[in-house]
Every structure is written in structure tokens, then in C-alpha cells.
PDB file of N, CA and C in Angstrom:
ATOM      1  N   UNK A   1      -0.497 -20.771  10.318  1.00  0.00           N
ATOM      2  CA  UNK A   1       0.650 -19.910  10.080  1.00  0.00           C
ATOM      3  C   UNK A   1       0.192 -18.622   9.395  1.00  0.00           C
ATOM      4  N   UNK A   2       0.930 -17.997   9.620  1.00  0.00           N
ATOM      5  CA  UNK A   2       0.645 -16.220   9.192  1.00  0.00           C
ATOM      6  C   UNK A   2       1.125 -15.952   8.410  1.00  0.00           C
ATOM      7  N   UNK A   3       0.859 -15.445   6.909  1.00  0.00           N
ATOM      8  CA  UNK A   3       1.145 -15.095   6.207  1.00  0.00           C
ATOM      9  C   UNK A   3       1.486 -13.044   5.943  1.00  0.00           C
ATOM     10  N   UNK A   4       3.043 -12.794   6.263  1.00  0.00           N
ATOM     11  CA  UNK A   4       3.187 -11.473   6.173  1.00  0.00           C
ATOM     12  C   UNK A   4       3.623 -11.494   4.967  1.00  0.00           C
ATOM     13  N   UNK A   5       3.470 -11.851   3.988  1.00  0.00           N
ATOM     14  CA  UNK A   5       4.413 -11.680   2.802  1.00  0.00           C
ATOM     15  C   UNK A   5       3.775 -10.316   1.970  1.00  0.00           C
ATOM     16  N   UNK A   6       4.550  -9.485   1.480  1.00  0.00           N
ATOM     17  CA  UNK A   6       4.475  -7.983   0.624  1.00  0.00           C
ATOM     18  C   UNK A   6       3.730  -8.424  -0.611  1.00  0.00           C
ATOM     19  N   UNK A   7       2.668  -7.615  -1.072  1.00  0.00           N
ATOM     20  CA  UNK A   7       1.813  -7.620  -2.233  1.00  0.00           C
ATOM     21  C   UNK A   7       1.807  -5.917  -2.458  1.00  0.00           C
ATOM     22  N   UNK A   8       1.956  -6.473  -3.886  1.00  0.00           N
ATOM     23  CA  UNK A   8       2.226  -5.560  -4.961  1.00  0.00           C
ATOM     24  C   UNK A   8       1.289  -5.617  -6.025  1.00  0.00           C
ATOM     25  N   UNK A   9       0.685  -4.265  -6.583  1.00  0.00           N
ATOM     26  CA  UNK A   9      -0.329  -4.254  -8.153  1.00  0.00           C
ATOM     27  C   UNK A   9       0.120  -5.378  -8.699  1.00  0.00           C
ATOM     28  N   UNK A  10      -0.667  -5.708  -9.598  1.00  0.00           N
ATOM     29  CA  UNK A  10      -0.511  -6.044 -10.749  1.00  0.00           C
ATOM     30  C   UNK A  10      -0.566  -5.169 -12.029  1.00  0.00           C
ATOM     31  N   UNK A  11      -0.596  -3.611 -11.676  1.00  0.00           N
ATOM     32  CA  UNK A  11      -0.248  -3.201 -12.498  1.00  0.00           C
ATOM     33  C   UNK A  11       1.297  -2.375 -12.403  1.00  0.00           C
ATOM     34  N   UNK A  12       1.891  -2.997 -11.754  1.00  0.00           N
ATOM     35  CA  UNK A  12       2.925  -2.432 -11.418  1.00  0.00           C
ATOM     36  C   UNK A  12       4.109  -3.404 -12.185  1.00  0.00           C
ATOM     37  N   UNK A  13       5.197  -3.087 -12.612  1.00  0.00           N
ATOM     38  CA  UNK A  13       5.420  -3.842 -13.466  1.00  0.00           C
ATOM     39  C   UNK A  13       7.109  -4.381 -12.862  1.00  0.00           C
ATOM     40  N   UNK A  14       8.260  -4.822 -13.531  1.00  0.00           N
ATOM     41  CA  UNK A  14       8.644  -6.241 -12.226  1.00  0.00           C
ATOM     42  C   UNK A  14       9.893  -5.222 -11.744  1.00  0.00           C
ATOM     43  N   UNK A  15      10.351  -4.040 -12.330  1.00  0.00           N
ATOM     44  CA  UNK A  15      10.758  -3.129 -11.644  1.00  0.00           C
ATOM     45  C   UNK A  15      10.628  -2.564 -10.363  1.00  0.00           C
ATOM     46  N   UNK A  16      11.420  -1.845  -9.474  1.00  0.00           N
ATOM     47  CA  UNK A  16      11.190  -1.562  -8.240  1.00  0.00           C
ATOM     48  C   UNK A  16      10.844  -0.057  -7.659  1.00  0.00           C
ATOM     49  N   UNK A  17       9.447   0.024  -8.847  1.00  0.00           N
ATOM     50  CA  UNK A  17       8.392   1.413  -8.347  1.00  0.00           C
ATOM     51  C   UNK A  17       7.696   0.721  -8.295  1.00  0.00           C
ATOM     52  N   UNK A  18       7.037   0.509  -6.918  1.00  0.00           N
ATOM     53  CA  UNK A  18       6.122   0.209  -6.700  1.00  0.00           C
ATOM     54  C   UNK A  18       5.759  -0.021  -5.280  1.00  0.00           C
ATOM     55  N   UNK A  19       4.821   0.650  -4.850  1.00  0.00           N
ATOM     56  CA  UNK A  19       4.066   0.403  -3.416  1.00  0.00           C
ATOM     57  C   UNK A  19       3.486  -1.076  -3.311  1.00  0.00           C
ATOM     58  N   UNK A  20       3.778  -1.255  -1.970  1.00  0.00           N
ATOM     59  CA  UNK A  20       4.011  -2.843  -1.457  1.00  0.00           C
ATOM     60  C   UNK A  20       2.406  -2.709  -0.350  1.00  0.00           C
ATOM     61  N   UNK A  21       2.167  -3.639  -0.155  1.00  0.00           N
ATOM     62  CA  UNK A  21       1.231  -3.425   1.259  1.00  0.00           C
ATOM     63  C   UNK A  21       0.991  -5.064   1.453  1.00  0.00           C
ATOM     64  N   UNK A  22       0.845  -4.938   3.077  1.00  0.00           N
ATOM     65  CA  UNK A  22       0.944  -6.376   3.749  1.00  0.00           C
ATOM     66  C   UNK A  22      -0.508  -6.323   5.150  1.00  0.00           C
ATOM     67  N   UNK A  23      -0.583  -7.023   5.679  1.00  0.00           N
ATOM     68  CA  UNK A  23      -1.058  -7.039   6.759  1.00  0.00           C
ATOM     69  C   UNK A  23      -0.669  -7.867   7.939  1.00  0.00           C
ATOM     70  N   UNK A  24      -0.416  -7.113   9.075  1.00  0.00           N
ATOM     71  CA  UNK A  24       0.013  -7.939  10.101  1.00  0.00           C
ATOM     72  C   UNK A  24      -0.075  -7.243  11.247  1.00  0.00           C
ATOM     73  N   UNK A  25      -1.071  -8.458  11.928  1.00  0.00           N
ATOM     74  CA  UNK A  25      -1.707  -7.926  13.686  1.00  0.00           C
ATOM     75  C   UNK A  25      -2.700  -7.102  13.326  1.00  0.00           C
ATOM     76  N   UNK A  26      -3.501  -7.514  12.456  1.00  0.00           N
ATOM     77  CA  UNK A  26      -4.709  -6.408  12.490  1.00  0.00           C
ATOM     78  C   UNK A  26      -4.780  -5.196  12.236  1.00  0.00           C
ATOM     79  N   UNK A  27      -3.055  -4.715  11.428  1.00  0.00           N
ATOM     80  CA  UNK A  27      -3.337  -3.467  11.003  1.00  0.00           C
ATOM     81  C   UNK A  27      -2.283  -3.789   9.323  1.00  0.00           C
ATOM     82  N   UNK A  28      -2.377  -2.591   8.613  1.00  0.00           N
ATOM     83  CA  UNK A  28      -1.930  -2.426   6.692  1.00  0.00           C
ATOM     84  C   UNK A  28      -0.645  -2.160   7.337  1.00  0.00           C
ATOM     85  N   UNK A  29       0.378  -2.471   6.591  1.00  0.00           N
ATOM     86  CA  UNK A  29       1.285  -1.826   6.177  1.00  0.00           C
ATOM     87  C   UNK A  29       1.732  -1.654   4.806  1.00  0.00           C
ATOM     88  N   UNK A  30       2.455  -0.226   4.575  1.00  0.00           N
ATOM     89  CA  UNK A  30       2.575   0.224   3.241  1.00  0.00           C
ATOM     90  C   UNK A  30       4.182   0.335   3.163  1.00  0.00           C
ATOM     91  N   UNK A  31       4.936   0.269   2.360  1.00  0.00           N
ATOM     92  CA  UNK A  31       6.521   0.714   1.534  1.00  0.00           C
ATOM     93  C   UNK A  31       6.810   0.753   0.290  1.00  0.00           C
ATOM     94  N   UNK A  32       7.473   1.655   0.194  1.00  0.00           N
ATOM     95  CA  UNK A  32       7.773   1.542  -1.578  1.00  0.00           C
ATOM     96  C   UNK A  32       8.944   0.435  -1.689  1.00  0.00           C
ATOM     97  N   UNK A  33       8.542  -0.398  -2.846  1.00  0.00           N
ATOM     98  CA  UNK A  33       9.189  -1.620  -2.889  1.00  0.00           C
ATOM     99  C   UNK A  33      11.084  -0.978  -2.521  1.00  0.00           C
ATOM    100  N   UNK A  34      11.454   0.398  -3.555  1.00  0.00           N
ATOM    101  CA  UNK A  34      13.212   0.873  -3.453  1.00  0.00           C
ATOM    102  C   UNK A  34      13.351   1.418  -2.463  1.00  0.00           C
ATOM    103  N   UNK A  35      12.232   1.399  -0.975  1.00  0.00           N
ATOM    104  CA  UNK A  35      12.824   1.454   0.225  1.00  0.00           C
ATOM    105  C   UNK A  35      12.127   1.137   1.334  1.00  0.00           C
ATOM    106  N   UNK A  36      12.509  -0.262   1.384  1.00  0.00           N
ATOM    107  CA  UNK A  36      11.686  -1.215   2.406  1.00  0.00           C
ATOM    108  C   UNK A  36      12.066  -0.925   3.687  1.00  0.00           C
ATOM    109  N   UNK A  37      12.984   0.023   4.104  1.00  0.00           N
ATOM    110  CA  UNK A  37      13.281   0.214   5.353  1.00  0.00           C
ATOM    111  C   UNK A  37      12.152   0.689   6.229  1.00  0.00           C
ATOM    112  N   UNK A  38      11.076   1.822   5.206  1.00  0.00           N
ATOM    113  CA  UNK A  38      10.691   3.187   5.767  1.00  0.00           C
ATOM    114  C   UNK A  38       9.170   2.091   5.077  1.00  0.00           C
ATOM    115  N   UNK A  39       8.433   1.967   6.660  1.00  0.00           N
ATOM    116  CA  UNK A  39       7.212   1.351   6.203  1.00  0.00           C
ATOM    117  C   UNK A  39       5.887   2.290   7.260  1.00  0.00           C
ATOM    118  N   UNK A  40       5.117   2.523   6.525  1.00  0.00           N
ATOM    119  CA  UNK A  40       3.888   3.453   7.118  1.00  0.00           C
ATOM    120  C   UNK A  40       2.856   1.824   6.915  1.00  0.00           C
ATOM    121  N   UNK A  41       1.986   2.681   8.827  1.00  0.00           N
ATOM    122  CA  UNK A  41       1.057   1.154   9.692  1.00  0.00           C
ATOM    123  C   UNK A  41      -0.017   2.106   9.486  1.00  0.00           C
ATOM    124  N   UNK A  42      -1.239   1.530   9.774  1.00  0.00           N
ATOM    125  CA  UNK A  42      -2.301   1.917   9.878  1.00  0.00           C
ATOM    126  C   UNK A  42      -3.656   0.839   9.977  1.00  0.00           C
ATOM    127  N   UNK A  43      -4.417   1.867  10.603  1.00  0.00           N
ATOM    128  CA  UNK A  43      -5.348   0.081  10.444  1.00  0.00           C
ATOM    129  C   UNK A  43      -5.840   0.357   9.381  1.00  0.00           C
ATOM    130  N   UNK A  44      -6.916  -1.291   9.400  1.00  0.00           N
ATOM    131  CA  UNK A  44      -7.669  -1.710   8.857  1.00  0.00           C
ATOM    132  C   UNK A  44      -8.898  -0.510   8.133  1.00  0.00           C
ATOM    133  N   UNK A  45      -9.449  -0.636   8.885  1.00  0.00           N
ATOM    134  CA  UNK A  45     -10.818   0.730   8.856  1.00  0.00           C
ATOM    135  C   UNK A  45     -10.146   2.006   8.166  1.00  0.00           C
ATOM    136  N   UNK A  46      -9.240   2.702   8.045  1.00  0.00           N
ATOM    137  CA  UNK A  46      -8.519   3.630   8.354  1.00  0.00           C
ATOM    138  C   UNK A  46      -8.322   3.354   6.599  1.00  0.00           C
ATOM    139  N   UNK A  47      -7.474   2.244   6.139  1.00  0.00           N
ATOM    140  CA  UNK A  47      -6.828   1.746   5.205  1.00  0.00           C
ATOM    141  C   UNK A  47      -8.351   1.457   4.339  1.00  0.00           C
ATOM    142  N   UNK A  48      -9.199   0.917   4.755  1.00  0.00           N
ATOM    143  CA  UNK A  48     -10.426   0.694   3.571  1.00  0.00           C
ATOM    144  C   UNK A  48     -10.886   2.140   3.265  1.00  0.00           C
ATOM    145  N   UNK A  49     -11.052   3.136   3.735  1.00  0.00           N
ATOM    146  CA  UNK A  49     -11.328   4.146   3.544  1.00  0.00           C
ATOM    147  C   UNK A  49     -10.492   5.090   3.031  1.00  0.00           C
ATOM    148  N   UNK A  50      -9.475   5.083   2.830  1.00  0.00           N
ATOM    149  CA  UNK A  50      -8.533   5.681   1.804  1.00  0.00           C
ATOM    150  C   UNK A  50      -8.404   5.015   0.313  1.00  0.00           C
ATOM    151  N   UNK A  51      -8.844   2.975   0.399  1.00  0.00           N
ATOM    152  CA  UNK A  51      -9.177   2.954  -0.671  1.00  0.00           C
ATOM    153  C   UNK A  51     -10.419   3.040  -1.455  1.00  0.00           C
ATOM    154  N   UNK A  52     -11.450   3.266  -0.879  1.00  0.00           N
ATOM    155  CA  UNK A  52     -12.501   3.715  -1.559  1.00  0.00           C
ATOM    156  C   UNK A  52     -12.278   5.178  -1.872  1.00  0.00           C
ATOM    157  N   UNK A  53     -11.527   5.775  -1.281  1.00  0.00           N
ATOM    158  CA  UNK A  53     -11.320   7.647  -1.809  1.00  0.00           C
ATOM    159  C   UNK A  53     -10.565   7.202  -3.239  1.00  0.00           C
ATOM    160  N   UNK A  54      -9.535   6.297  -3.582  1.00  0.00           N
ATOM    161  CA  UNK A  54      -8.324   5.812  -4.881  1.00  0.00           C
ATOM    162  C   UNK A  54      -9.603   5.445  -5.616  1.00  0.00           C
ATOM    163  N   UNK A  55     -10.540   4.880  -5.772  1.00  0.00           N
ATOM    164  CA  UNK A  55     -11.600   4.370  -6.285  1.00  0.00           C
ATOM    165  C   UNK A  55     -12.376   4.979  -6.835  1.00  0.00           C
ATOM    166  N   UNK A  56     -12.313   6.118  -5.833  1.00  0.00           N
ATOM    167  CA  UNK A  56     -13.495   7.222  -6.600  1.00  0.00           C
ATOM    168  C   UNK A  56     -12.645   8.071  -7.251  1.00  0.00           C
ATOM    169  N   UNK A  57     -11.975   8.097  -7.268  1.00  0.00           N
ATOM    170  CA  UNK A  57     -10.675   9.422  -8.001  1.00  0.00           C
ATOM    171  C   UNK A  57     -10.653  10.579  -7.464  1.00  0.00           C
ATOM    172  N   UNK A  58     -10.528  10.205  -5.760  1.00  0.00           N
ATOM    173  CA  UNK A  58     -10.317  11.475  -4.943  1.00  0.00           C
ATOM    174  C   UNK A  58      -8.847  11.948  -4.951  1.00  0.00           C
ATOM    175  N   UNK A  59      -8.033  11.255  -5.354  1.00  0.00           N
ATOM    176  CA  UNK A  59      -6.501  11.627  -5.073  1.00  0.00           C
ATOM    177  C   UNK A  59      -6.099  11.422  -6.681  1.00  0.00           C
ATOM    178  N   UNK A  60      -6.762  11.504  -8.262  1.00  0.00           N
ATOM    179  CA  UNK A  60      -6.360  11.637  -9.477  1.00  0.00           C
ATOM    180  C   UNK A  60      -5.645  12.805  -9.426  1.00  0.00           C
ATOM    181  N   UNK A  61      -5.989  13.944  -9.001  1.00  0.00           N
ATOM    182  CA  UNK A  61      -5.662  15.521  -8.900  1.00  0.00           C
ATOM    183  C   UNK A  61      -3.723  15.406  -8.947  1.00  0.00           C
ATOM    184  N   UNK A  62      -3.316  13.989  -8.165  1.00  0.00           N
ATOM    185  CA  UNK A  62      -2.109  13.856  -7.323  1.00  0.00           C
ATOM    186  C   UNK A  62      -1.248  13.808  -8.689  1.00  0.00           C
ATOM    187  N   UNK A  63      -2.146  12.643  -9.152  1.00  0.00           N
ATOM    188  CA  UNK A  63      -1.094  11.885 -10.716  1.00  0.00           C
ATOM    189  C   UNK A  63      -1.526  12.553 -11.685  1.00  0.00           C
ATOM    190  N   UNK A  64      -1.705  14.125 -11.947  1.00  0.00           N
ATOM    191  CA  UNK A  64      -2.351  14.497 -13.143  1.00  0.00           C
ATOM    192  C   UNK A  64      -1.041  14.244 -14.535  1.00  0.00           C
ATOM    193  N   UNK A  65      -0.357  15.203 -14.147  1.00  0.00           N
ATOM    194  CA  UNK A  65       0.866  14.605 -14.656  1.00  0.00           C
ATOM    195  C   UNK A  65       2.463  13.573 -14.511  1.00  0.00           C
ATOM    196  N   UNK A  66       1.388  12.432 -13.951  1.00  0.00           N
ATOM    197  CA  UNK A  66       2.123  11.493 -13.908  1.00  0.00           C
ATOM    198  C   UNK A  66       2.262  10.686 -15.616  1.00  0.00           C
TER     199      UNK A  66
END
């Protein structure tokens, strides 16, 4: 059986900001938990490589003043 169920940080806390991501059929999907309607696909390959850019602090610039 296939498991699509939504995963969320753990640093995200039990409120509903927070980006979700799942996998199903071989490709990511992403939604913000307060609007599960509107979900962005992408693959695999595609998706590891955007998180090694979050990793290196290619996209910090984004949350400076977050």
C-alpha cells in the first residue's frame, strides 16, 4: 500500500503555516498546509536539487526579514 500522507517540518509548529510535501507516482508535491487546494508537482531530481540550494543558504536572501 502507498503511502500519500502530507509531511510537515518539525520545525513548524501545530498551527497552519506551514509547507506540506508528499510524494506520489514518482514525483514531490508541495502546499501550504491554509491552502491545500493549490498544490505545486515536480519531480524527484528537480525537488533534491532545490533542497540542497535550502541547505546551502541559497534562498536565506528570501527570509532575511522573516
Amino acid at each position: 500500500m502507498r503511502n500519500f500522507t502530507w509531511q510537515k517540518s518539525s520545525y513548524s509548529g501545530s498551527n497552519a503555516d506551514c509547507v506540506e510535501v508528499r510524494a506520489v507516482d514518482g514525483a514531490i508535491e508541495l502546499r501550504e498546509s491554509d491552502e491545500g487546494d493549490i498544490v505545486v508537482r515536480t519531480t524527484t531530481p528537480k525537488f533534491a536539487k532545490f533542497l540542497q540550494g535550502a541547505k546551502a543558504g541559497e534562498f536565506d536572501h528570501l527570509i532575511a526579514n522573516a
